[in-house]
Amino acid sequence: MNNLETILKNMAESRPVFHNEQDFQFEYAWRIRTEFPEWKIRFERPFEYSKTERRRIDLWLEGDGVTYAIELKYKHRDLICTINNEYFYLKDDGAADIGRYDFVSDIARMEEVKKKSSDVRTFAIIITNMSGFWNPPKKIPGVASDFAVYDGNIFGNQICEWRSQNDPKPSIPIQGKYELHWEKYSTLNTDEDLRASDIPMTGGDFRYLFIEIS
């Protein structure tokens, strides 16, 4: 486990849940700054792929002679809880298959960065309480079958097709091959943590996937 993943995992003790993706991104960057105060950190740093196209990287780090580019995702289902007297109300973030499409897009983007600048270490990271990410898909193929990022899957080396005529999305090529291992982030399953009788307890199980782009 590298230092960046250790920092992420250790956040769970005091920040087991986040209000939104921006909250997660800021907290992670703050922890990195605390651990490595001399590092240069930028949010939404532009990265050019061509003269006509410009995209932005969620988190750009420079330190100890190494440059890091990181895309961060936080996808969540309904959850209401109180942590250390702070109230959290997470509304459903949409279907898990759309979330998987978005995350695979992050992997593809990081592959483009790696291709453009091979010396940059690139990562795609997600935290979610949506079990549809880490559980194996149903036997019947769905519109997002190509975007299977479930635990234990060997993913990549393919063109991922979104199989829906009613909701078309661009295909996403993934050049690398990645063995996916979801890790526990936090579990909010006590009376002190989870305070909503109408919210399933499974919504309190958060896991993360930490991928370094090869």
mmCIF file of C-alpha atoms in Angstrom:
data_model
loop_
_atom_site.group_PDB
_atom_site.id
_atom_site.type_symbol
_atom_site.label_atom_id
_atom_site.label_comp_id
_atom_site.label_asym_id
_atom_site.label_seq_id
_atom_site.Cartn_x
_atom_site.Cartn_y
_atom_site.Cartn_z
ATOM 1 C CA MET A 1 0.000 0.000 0.000
ATOM 2 C CA ASN A 2 1.559 3.314 -1.068
ATOM 3 C CA ASN A 3 1.486 6.523 0.963
ATOM 4 C CA LEU A 4 -1.440 8.041 -0.930
ATOM 5 C CA GLU A 5 -3.628 4.999 -0.302
ATOM 6 C CA THR A 6 -2.589 4.903 3.357
ATOM 7 C CA ILE A 7 -3.666 8.524 3.739
ATOM 8 C CA LEU A 8 -7.019 7.711 2.149
ATOM 9 C CA LYS A 9 -7.605 4.682 4.371
ATOM 10 C CA ASN A 10 -6.649 6.553 7.543
ATOM 11 C CA MET A 11 -9.164 9.320 6.819
ATOM 12 C CA ALA A 12 -12.000 6.963 7.720
ATOM 13 C CA GLU A 13 -11.321 7.196 11.452
ATOM 14 C CA SER A 14 -12.392 10.844 11.653
ATOM 15 C CA ARG A 15 -14.195 11.237 8.298
ATOM 16 C CA PRO A 16 -16.162 8.015 7.648
ATOM 17 C CA VAL A 17 -18.618 9.852 5.387
ATOM 18 C CA PHE A 18 -18.630 13.015 3.266
ATOM 19 C CA HIS A 19 -21.335 15.479 2.329
ATOM 20 C CA ASN A 20 -20.455 15.407 -1.363
ATOM 21 C CA GLU A 21 -17.625 14.843 -3.823
ATOM 22 C CA GLN A 22 -16.091 18.276 -3.221
ATOM 23 C CA ASP A 23 -16.006 17.577 0.514
ATOM 24 C CA PHE A 24 -14.164 14.319 -0.158
ATOM 25 C CA GLN A 25 -11.681 15.943 -2.557
ATOM 26 C CA PHE A 26 -10.873 18.785 -0.172
ATOM 27 C CA GLU A 27 -10.450 16.489 2.838
ATOM 28 C CA TYR A 28 -8.124 14.180 0.913
ATOM 29 C CA ALA A 29 -6.014 17.077 -0.355
ATOM 30 C CA TRP A 30 -5.875 18.522 3.167
ATOM 31 C CA ARG A 31 -4.596 15.222 4.565
ATOM 32 C CA ILE A 32 -1.924 15.053 1.868
ATOM 33 C CA ARG A 33 -0.903 18.629 2.668
ATOM 34 C CA THR A 34 -0.652 17.741 6.353
ATOM 35 C CA GLU A 35 1.494 14.690 5.599
ATOM 36 C CA PHE A 36 3.645 16.433 2.979
ATOM 37 C CA PRO A 37 3.534 20.195 3.683
ATOM 38 C CA GLU A 38 6.238 20.938 1.121
ATOM 39 C CA TRP A 39 4.285 19.434 -1.783
ATOM 40 C CA LYS A 40 2.625 21.581 -4.421
ATOM 41 C CA ILE A 41 -1.103 20.827 -4.665
ATOM 42 C CA ARG A 42 -3.571 22.043 -7.299
ATOM 43 C CA PHE A 43 -7.285 21.421 -7.805
ATOM 44 C CA GLU A 44 -8.795 21.273 -11.304
ATOM 45 C CA ARG A 45 -5.462 21.747 -13.030
ATOM 46 C CA PRO A 46 -5.751 22.059 -16.823
ATOM 47 C CA PHE A 47 -4.068 19.329 -18.826
ATOM 48 C CA GLU A 48 -3.858 19.736 -22.592
ATOM 49 C CA TYR A 49 -4.156 16.796 -24.930
ATOM 50 C CA SER A 50 -4.190 18.840 -28.113
ATOM 51 C CA LYS A 51 -4.185 22.421 -29.316
ATOM 52 C CA THR A 52 -7.981 22.492 -29.400
ATOM 53 C CA GLU A 53 -8.927 20.435 -26.325
ATOM 54 C CA ARG A 54 -8.382 21.167 -22.654
ATOM 55 C CA ARG A 55 -9.457 19.050 -19.710
ATOM 56 C CA ARG A 56 -8.945 19.412 -15.990
ATOM 57 C CA ILE A 57 -7.473 16.996 -13.459
ATOM 58 C CA ASP A 58 -9.189 16.787 -10.064
ATOM 59 C CA LEU A 59 -5.977 16.748 -8.045
ATOM 60 C CA TRP A 60 -2.434 17.460 -9.214
ATOM 61 C CA LEU A 61 0.488 16.887 -6.833
ATOM 62 C CA GLU A 62 4.190 17.655 -7.143
ATOM 63 C CA GLY A 63 6.639 16.570 -4.486
ATOM 64 C CA ASP A 64 9.878 14.683 -3.874
ATOM 65 C CA GLY A 65 10.629 14.846 -7.583
ATOM 66 C CA VAL A 66 7.404 13.013 -8.484
ATOM 67 C CA THR A 67 4.243 14.302 -10.156
ATOM 68 C CA TYR A 68 0.839 12.740 -9.443
ATOM 69 C CA ALA A 69 -2.448 13.153 -11.307
ATOM 70 C CA ILE A 70 -5.575 11.902 -9.534
ATOM 71 C CA GLU A 71 -9.253 11.651 -10.454
ATOM 72 C CA LEU A 72 -11.576 11.324 -7.452
ATOM 73 C CA LYS A 73 -15.154 10.070 -7.374
ATOM 74 C CA TYR A 74 -17.666 9.892 -4.517
ATOM 75 C CA LYS A 75 -20.919 8.119 -5.390
ATOM 76 C CA HIS A 76 -23.617 7.527 -2.797
ATOM 77 C CA ARG A 77 -27.067 6.158 -2.172
ATOM 78 C CA ASP A 78 -29.554 7.589 0.344
ATOM 79 C CA LEU A 79 -28.117 7.893 3.827
ATOM 80 C CA ILE A 80 -28.916 9.921 6.924
ATOM 81 C CA CYS A 81 -26.512 9.864 9.845
ATOM 82 C CA THR A 82 -24.932 11.949 12.575
ATOM 83 C CA ILE A 83 -21.179 11.718 13.119
ATOM 84 C CA ASN A 84 -19.526 13.655 15.955
ATOM 85 C CA ASN A 85 -22.594 15.910 16.177
ATOM 86 C CA GLU A 86 -22.416 16.635 12.428
ATOM 87 C CA TYR A 87 -25.534 15.813 10.437
ATOM 88 C CA PHE A 88 -25.209 14.104 7.028
ATOM 89 C CA TYR A 89 -28.052 13.735 4.568
ATOM 90 C CA LEU A 90 -27.003 12.025 1.337
ATOM 91 C CA LYS A 91 -29.514 11.835 -1.473
ATOM 92 C CA ASP A 92 -29.367 9.036 -4.010
ATOM 93 C CA ASP A 93 -26.681 9.849 -6.570
ATOM 94 C CA GLY A 94 -28.357 7.966 -9.420
ATOM 95 C CA ALA A 95 -28.085 4.444 -10.757
ATOM 96 C CA ALA A 96 -24.892 2.518 -10.054
ATOM 97 C CA ASP A 97 -24.446 1.671 -13.740
ATOM 98 C CA ILE A 98 -24.209 5.375 -14.617
ATOM 99 C CA GLY A 99 -21.758 5.843 -11.759
ATOM 100 C CA ARG A 100 -19.637 2.991 -13.107
ATOM 101 C CA TYR A 101 -19.635 4.644 -16.536
ATOM 102 C CA ASP A 102 -18.386 7.873 -14.962
ATOM 103 C CA PHE A 103 -15.638 6.064 -13.057
ATOM 104 C CA VAL A 104 -14.458 4.161 -16.135
ATOM 105 C CA SER A 105 -14.306 7.550 -17.875
ATOM 106 C CA ASP A 106 -11.889 8.636 -15.143
ATOM 107 C CA ILE A 107 -9.703 5.585 -15.790
ATOM 108 C CA ALA A 108 -9.630 6.394 -19.504
ATOM 109 C CA ARG A 109 -8.741 10.008 -18.779
ATOM 110 C CA MET A 110 -5.848 8.963 -16.562
ATOM 111 C CA GLU A 111 -4.625 6.621 -19.282
ATOM 112 C CA GLU A 112 -4.549 9.593 -21.647
ATOM 113 C CA VAL A 113 -2.510 11.576 -19.123
ATOM 114 C CA LYS A 114 -0.119 8.651 -18.717
ATOM 115 C CA LYS A 115 0.258 8.333 -22.470
ATOM 116 C CA LYS A 116 0.999 12.034 -22.799
ATOM 117 C CA SER A 117 3.365 12.190 -19.807
ATOM 118 C CA SER A 118 4.738 8.765 -18.937
ATOM 119 C CA ASP A 119 6.639 10.094 -15.911
ATOM 120 C CA VAL A 120 3.412 11.206 -14.167
ATOM 121 C CA ARG A 121 1.955 8.694 -11.707
ATOM 122 C CA THR A 122 -1.772 8.561 -12.358
ATOM 123 C CA PHE A 123 -4.615 7.266 -10.182
ATOM 124 C CA ALA A 124 -8.377 6.793 -10.307
ATOM 125 C CA ILE A 125 -10.027 6.605 -6.877
ATOM 126 C CA ILE A 126 -13.631 6.153 -5.801
ATOM 127 C CA ILE A 127 -15.450 5.893 -2.464
ATOM 128 C CA THR A 128 -19.052 4.686 -2.518
ATOM 129 C CA ASN A 129 -21.787 3.040 -0.458
ATOM 130 C CA MET A 130 -23.503 1.729 -3.605
ATOM 131 C CA SER A 131 -23.033 -2.046 -3.537
ATOM 132 C CA GLY A 132 -23.760 -2.197 -7.268
ATOM 133 C CA PHE A 133 -20.152 -1.123 -7.796
ATOM 134 C CA TRP A 134 -18.392 -3.966 -5.959
ATOM 135 C CA ASN A 135 -20.945 -6.790 -6.278
ATOM 136 C CA PRO A 136 -20.756 -9.012 -9.410
ATOM 137 C CA PRO A 137 -23.386 -8.173 -12.037
ATOM 138 C CA LYS A 138 -26.488 -10.257 -12.673
ATOM 139 C CA LYS A 139 -26.266 -13.021 -15.273
ATOM 140 C CA ILE A 140 -28.454 -11.118 -17.734
ATOM 141 C CA PRO A 141 -26.304 -8.565 -19.650
ATOM 142 C CA GLY A 142 -27.359 -4.961 -19.050
ATOM 143 C CA VAL A 143 -26.627 -1.633 -20.681
ATOM 144 C CA ALA A 144 -23.505 -1.246 -18.515
ATOM 145 C CA SER A 145 -22.145 -4.803 -18.758
ATOM 146 C CA ASP A 146 -18.841 -3.542 -20.173
ATOM 147 C CA PHE A 147 -18.371 -1.276 -17.147
ATOM 148 C CA ALA A 148 -18.045 -4.093 -14.608
ATOM 149 C CA VAL A 149 -15.733 -2.846 -11.859
ATOM 150 C CA TYR A 150 -16.829 -5.394 -9.260
ATOM 151 C CA ASP A 151 -14.479 -6.832 -6.664
ATOM 152 C CA GLY A 152 -12.074 -9.424 -8.053
ATOM 153 C CA ASN A 153 -12.715 -8.606 -11.690
ATOM 154 C CA ILE A 154 -9.840 -8.229 -14.150
ATOM 155 C CA PHE A 155 -10.958 -5.191 -16.088
ATOM 156 C CA GLY A 156 -9.682 -3.485 -19.205
ATOM 157 C CA ASN A 157 -8.018 -4.070 -22.568
ATOM 158 C CA GLN A 158 -11.345 -3.430 -24.282
ATOM 159 C CA ILE A 159 -13.683 -0.861 -25.740
ATOM 160 C CA CYS A 160 -16.497 -0.365 -23.243
ATOM 161 C CA GLU A 161 -19.841 0.082 -24.967
ATOM 162 C CA TRP A 162 -22.925 1.611 -23.336
ATOM 163 C CA ARG A 163 -25.690 -0.613 -24.681
ATOM 164 C CA SER A 164 -28.729 1.640 -24.704
ATOM 165 C CA GLN A 165 -30.463 3.167 -27.701
ATOM 166 C CA ASN A 166 -32.669 5.386 -25.552
ATOM 167 C CA ASP A 167 -29.754 6.870 -23.627
ATOM 168 C CA PRO A 168 -26.710 6.769 -25.916
ATOM 169 C CA LYS A 169 -23.267 7.467 -24.495
ATOM 170 C CA PRO A 170 -19.844 7.466 -26.189
ATOM 171 C CA SER A 171 -17.852 4.242 -26.012
ATOM 172 C CA ILE A 172 -14.757 4.335 -23.800
ATOM 173 C CA PRO A 173 -11.529 2.532 -24.748
ATOM 174 C CA ILE A 174 -9.491 1.111 -21.862
ATOM 175 C CA GLN A 175 -6.002 0.092 -22.887
ATOM 176 C CA GLY A 176 -4.598 -1.196 -19.605
ATOM 177 C CA LYS A 177 -5.677 -4.234 -17.610
ATOM 178 C CA TYR A 178 -6.486 -3.890 -13.917
ATOM 179 C CA GLU A 179 -7.165 -6.443 -11.203
ATOM 180 C CA LEU A 180 -9.781 -4.770 -9.036
ATOM 181 C CA HIS A 181 -9.785 -5.090 -5.257
ATOM 182 C CA TRP A 182 -12.351 -3.142 -3.272
ATOM 183 C CA GLU A 183 -11.334 -2.297 0.290
ATOM 184 C CA LYS A 184 -13.397 -1.365 3.314
ATOM 185 C CA TYR A 185 -13.509 2.370 3.988
ATOM 186 C CA SER A 186 -16.049 2.680 6.817
ATOM 187 C CA THR A 187 -19.142 1.041 8.252
ATOM 188 C CA LEU A 188 -21.841 3.143 9.911
ATOM 189 C CA ASN A 189 -24.004 0.479 11.515
ATOM 190 C CA THR A 190 -24.512 1.482 15.128
ATOM 191 C CA ASP A 191 -27.292 3.463 16.787
ATOM 192 C CA GLU A 192 -24.848 6.312 17.321
ATOM 193 C CA ASP A 193 -23.918 6.472 13.642
ATOM 194 C CA LEU A 194 -27.032 5.621 11.651
ATOM 195 C CA ARG A 195 -30.207 7.497 12.587
ATOM 196 C CA ALA A 196 -32.886 6.835 9.979
ATOM 197 C CA SER A 197 -35.417 4.069 10.368
ATOM 198 C CA ASP A 198 -36.456 4.286 6.705
ATOM 199 C CA ILE A 199 -32.923 4.021 5.294
ATOM 200 C CA PRO A 200 -31.512 0.497 4.734
ATOM 201 C CA MET A 201 -28.539 -0.341 6.942
ATOM 202 C CA THR A 202 -26.550 -1.370 3.876
ATOM 203 C CA GLY A 203 -26.284 2.323 2.997
ATOM 204 C CA GLY A 204 -23.789 2.655 5.832
ATOM 205 C CA ASP A 205 -21.200 0.379 4.205
ATOM 206 C CA PHE A 206 -18.586 2.436 2.350
ATOM 207 C CA ARG A 207 -15.819 0.904 0.267
ATOM 208 C CA TYR A 208 -13.100 2.314 -1.926
ATOM 209 C CA LEU A 209 -11.286 1.328 -5.100
ATOM 210 C CA PHE A 210 -7.778 2.678 -5.597
ATOM 211 C CA ILE A 211 -6.308 2.130 -9.058
ATOM 212 C CA GLU A 212 -2.875 3.179 -10.242
ATOM 213 C CA ILE A 213 -2.873 3.449 -14.035
ATOM 214 C CA SER A 214 -0.354 1.161 -15.691
#
